[in-house]
CSV table of C-alpha atoms in Angstrom, one decimal:
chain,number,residue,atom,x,y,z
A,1,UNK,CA,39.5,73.6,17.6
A,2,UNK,CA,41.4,70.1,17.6
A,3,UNK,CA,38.3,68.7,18.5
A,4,UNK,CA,35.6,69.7,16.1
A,5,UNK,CA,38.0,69.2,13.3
A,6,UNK,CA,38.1,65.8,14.2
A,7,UNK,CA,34.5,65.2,15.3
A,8,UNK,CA,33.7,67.0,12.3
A,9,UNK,CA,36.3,65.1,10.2
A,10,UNK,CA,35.1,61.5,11.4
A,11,UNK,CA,31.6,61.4,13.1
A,12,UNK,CA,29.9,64.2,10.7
A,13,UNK,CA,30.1,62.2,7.6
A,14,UNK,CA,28.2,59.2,9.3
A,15,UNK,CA,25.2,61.6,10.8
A,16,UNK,CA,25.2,63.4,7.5
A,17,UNK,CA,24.7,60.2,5.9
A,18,UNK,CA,21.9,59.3,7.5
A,19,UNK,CA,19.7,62.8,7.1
A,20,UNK,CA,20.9,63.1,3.5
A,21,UNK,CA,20.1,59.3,2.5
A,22,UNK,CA,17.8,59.4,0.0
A,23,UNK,CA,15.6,56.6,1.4
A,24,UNK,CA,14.0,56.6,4.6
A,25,UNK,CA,15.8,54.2,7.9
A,26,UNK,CA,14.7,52.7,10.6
A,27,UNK,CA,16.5,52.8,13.7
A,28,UNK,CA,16.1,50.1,16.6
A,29,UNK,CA,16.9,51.2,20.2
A,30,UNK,CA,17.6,48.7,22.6
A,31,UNK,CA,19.4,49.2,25.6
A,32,UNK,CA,20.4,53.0,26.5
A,33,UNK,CA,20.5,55.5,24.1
A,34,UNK,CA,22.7,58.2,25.9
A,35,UNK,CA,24.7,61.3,24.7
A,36,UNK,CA,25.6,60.6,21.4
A,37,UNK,CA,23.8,57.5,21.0
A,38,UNK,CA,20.7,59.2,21.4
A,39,UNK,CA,22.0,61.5,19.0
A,40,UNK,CA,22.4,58.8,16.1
A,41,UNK,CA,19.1,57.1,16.8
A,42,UNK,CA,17.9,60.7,16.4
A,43,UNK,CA,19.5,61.2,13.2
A,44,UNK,CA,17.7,58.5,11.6
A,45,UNK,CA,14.1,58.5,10.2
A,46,UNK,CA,11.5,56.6,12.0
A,47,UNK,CA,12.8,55.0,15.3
A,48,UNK,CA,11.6,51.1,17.1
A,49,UNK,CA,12.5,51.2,20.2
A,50,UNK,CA,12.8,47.7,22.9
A,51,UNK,CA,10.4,47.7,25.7
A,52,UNK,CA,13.6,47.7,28.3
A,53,UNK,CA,15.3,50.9,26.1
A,54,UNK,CA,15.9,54.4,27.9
A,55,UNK,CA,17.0,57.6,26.3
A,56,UNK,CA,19.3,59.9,28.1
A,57,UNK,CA,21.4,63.1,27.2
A,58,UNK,CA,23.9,63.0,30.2
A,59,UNK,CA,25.7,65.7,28.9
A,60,UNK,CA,25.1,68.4,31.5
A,61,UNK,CA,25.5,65.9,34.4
A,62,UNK,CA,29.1,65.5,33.2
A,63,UNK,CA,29.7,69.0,32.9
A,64,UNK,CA,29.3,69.4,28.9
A,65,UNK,CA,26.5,70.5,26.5
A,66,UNK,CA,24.7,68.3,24.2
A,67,UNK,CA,26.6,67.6,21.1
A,68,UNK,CA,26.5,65.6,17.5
A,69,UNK,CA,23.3,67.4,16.7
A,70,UNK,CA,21.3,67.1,19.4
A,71,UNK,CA,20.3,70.6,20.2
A,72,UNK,CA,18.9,70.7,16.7
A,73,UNK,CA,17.3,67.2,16.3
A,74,UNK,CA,15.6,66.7,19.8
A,75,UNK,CA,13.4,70.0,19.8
A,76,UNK,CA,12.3,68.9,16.5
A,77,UNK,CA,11.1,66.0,17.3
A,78,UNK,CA,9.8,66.4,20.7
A,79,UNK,CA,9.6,70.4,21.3
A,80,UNK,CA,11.7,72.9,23.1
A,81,UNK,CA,10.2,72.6,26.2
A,82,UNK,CA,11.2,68.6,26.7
A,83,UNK,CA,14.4,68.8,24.5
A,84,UNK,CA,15.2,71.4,27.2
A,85,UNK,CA,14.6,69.9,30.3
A,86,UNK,CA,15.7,66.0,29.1
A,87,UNK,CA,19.2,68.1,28.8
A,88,UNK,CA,19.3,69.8,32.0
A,89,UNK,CA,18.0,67.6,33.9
A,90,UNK,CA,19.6,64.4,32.3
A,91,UNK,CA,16.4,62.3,33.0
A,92,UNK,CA,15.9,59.1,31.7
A,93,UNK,CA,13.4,58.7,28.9
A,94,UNK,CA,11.8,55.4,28.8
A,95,UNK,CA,10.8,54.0,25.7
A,96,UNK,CA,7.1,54.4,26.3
A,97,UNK,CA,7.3,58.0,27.4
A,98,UNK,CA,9.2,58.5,24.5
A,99,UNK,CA,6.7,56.9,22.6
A,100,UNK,CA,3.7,59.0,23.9
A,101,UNK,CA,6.0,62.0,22.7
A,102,UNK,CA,6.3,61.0,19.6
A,103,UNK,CA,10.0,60.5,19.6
A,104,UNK,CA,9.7,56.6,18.9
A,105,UNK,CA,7.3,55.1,16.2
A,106,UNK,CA,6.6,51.6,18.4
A,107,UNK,CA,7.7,50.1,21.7
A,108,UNK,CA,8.0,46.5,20.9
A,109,UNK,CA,9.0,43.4,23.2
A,110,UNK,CA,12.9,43.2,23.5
A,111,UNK,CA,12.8,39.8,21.7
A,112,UNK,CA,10.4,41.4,18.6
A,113,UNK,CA,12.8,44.7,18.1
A,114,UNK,CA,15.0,43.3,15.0
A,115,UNK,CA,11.9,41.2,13.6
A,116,UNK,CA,9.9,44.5,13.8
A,117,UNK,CA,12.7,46.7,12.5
A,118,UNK,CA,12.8,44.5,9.6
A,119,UNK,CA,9.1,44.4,8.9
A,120,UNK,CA,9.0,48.1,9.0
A,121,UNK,CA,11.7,48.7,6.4
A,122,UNK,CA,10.5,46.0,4.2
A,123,UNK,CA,6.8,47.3,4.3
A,124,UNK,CA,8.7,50.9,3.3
A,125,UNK,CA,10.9,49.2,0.4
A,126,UNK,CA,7.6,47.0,-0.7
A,127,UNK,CA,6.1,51.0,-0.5
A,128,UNK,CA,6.2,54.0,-4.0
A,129,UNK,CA,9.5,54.5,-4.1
A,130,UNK,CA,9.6,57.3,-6.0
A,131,UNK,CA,7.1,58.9,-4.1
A,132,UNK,CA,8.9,57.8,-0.7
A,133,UNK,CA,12.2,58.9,-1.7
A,134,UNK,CA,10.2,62.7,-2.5
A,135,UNK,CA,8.1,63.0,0.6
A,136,UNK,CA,11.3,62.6,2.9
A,137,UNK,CA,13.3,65.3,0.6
A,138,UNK,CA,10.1,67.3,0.8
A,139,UNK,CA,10.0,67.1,4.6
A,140,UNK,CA,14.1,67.3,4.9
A,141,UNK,CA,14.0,70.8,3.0
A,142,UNK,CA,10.8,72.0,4.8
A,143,UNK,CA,13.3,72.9,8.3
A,144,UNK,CA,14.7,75.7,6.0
A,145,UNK,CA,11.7,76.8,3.4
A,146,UNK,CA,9.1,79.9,4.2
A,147,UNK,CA,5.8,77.7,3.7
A,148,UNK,CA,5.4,79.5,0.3
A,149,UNK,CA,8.3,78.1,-1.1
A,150,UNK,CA,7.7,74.7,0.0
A,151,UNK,CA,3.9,74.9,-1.0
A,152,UNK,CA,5.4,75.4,-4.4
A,153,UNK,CA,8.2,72.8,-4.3
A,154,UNK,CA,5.6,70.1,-3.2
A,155,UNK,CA,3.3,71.0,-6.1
A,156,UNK,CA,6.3,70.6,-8.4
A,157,UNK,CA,7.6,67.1,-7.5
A,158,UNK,CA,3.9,65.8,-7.3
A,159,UNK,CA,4.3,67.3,-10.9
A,160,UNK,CA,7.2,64.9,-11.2
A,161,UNK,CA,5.9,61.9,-9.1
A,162,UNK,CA,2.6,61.6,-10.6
A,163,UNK,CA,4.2,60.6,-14.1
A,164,UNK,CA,5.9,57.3,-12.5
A,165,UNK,CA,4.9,53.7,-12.8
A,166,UNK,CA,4.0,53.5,-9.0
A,167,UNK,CA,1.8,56.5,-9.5
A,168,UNK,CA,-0.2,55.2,-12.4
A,169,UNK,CA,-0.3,51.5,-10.4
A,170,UNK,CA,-1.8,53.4,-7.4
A,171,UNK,CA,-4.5,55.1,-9.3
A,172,UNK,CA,-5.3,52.2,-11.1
A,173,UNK,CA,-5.5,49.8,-7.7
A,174,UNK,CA,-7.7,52.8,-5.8
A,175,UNK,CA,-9.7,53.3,-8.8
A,176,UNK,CA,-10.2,49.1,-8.7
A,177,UNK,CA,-10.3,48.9,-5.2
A,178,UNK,CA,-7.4,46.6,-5.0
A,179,UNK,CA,-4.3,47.0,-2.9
A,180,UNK,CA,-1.4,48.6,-5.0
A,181,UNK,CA,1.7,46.8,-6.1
A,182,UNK,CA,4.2,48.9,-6.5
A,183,UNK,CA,7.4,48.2,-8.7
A,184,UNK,CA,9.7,51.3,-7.2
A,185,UNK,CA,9.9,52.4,-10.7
C-alpha cells in the first residue's frame, strides 16, 4: 500500500539505523513513550528511563495494531506474554515496572536522565571497542542463527578480537591487577 511504501520509505531507514549501528546507544525516556515512540526507544540498545516516564502501545485502543517494529522488538525484550497484554490492553508501563522487566537498564531522577545517559555512553566509548562493536553484532545475528551456528561465529570473532590492542591491554591489566585502559584500537 501507499502507506507502507511511505513508512517504509521515510521511518525504516531511521529504526534500521539504529539496530544496524555498529556501536551500541543509549536511549533516554522521559515523558511518555507511546505507539511509535515506544517503538524507537525500543529500537535502540540499552534504554535510561526518568522516574516520571510511562510506556504505552495505544494502538489497539485506537482501533489499529502495533506498528514500526513493535511486535518483533517488545516480546524480545520483555516476553510474549507482557508484549501481549501491554498491546491489548494498552496499559501504561511505568518506568519502574518496566525496569523490574528488564525493558529499561535504570530509572533515574528526571533531573539526572541526560547526565546519566551521558555517563553511560561514555563509560561504553571509554569500554574495548573492538570487542563492544563484536558482542552487539554477535547478539544482533543470534535472533536468526541455530545455536550451533552462532556457537561457531562467536568462537571465530573471539578468534579475531583477541588479536587487538584492547585485548592484549586487558590481559595485561587482569594479569597486573590493574584496571584496563583501553585505546578502541
Amino acid at each position: 500500500s501507499d502507506i507502507a511504501a511511505g513508512v517504509m520509505k521515510f521511518s525504516w531507514p531511521a529504526f534500521k539505523a539504529m539496530r544496524k549501528c555498529r556501536e551500541p546507544s543509549v536511549v533516554a525516556v522521559n515523558g511518555v513513550a507511546a505507539g511509535g515512540g515506544f517503538s524507537l526507544a525500543m529500537a535502540g540498545d540499552i534504554i535510561l528511563a526518568a522516574r516520571s516516564a510511562s510506556f504505552i502501545q495505544v494502538f489497539s485502543r485506537i482501533g489499529l495494531v502495533p506498528d514500526l517494529g513493535s511486535t518483533w522488538l517488545l516480546p524480545r525484550l520483555i516476553g510474549r506474554q507482557r508484549a501481549l497484554e501491554l498491546m491489548l490492553f494498552n496499559e501504561p508501563l511505568s518506568a519502574e515496572r518496566a525496569m523490574e522487566w528488564g525493558l529499561v537498564r535504570q530509572v533515574v531522577d528526571d533531573a539526572q536522565l541526560l547526565e546519566e545517559a551521558i555517563k553511560l555512553a561514555q563509560r561504553l566509548a571509554q569500554g574495548p571497542t573492538r570487542a563492544l562493536v563484536a558482542t552487539r553484532a554477535l547478539l544482533e545475528e543470534s535472533e536468526h542463527a541455530s545455536y550451533a551456528a552462532q556457537f561457531r561465529k562467536e568462537i571465530e570473532t573471539q578468534a579475531e578480537v583477541r588479536r587487538s590492542a584492547d585485548a592484549l591491554e586487558g590481559r595485561n591489566a587482569f594479569v597486573e591487577k590493574r584496571k584496563a585502559q583501553f585505546s578502541g584500537r
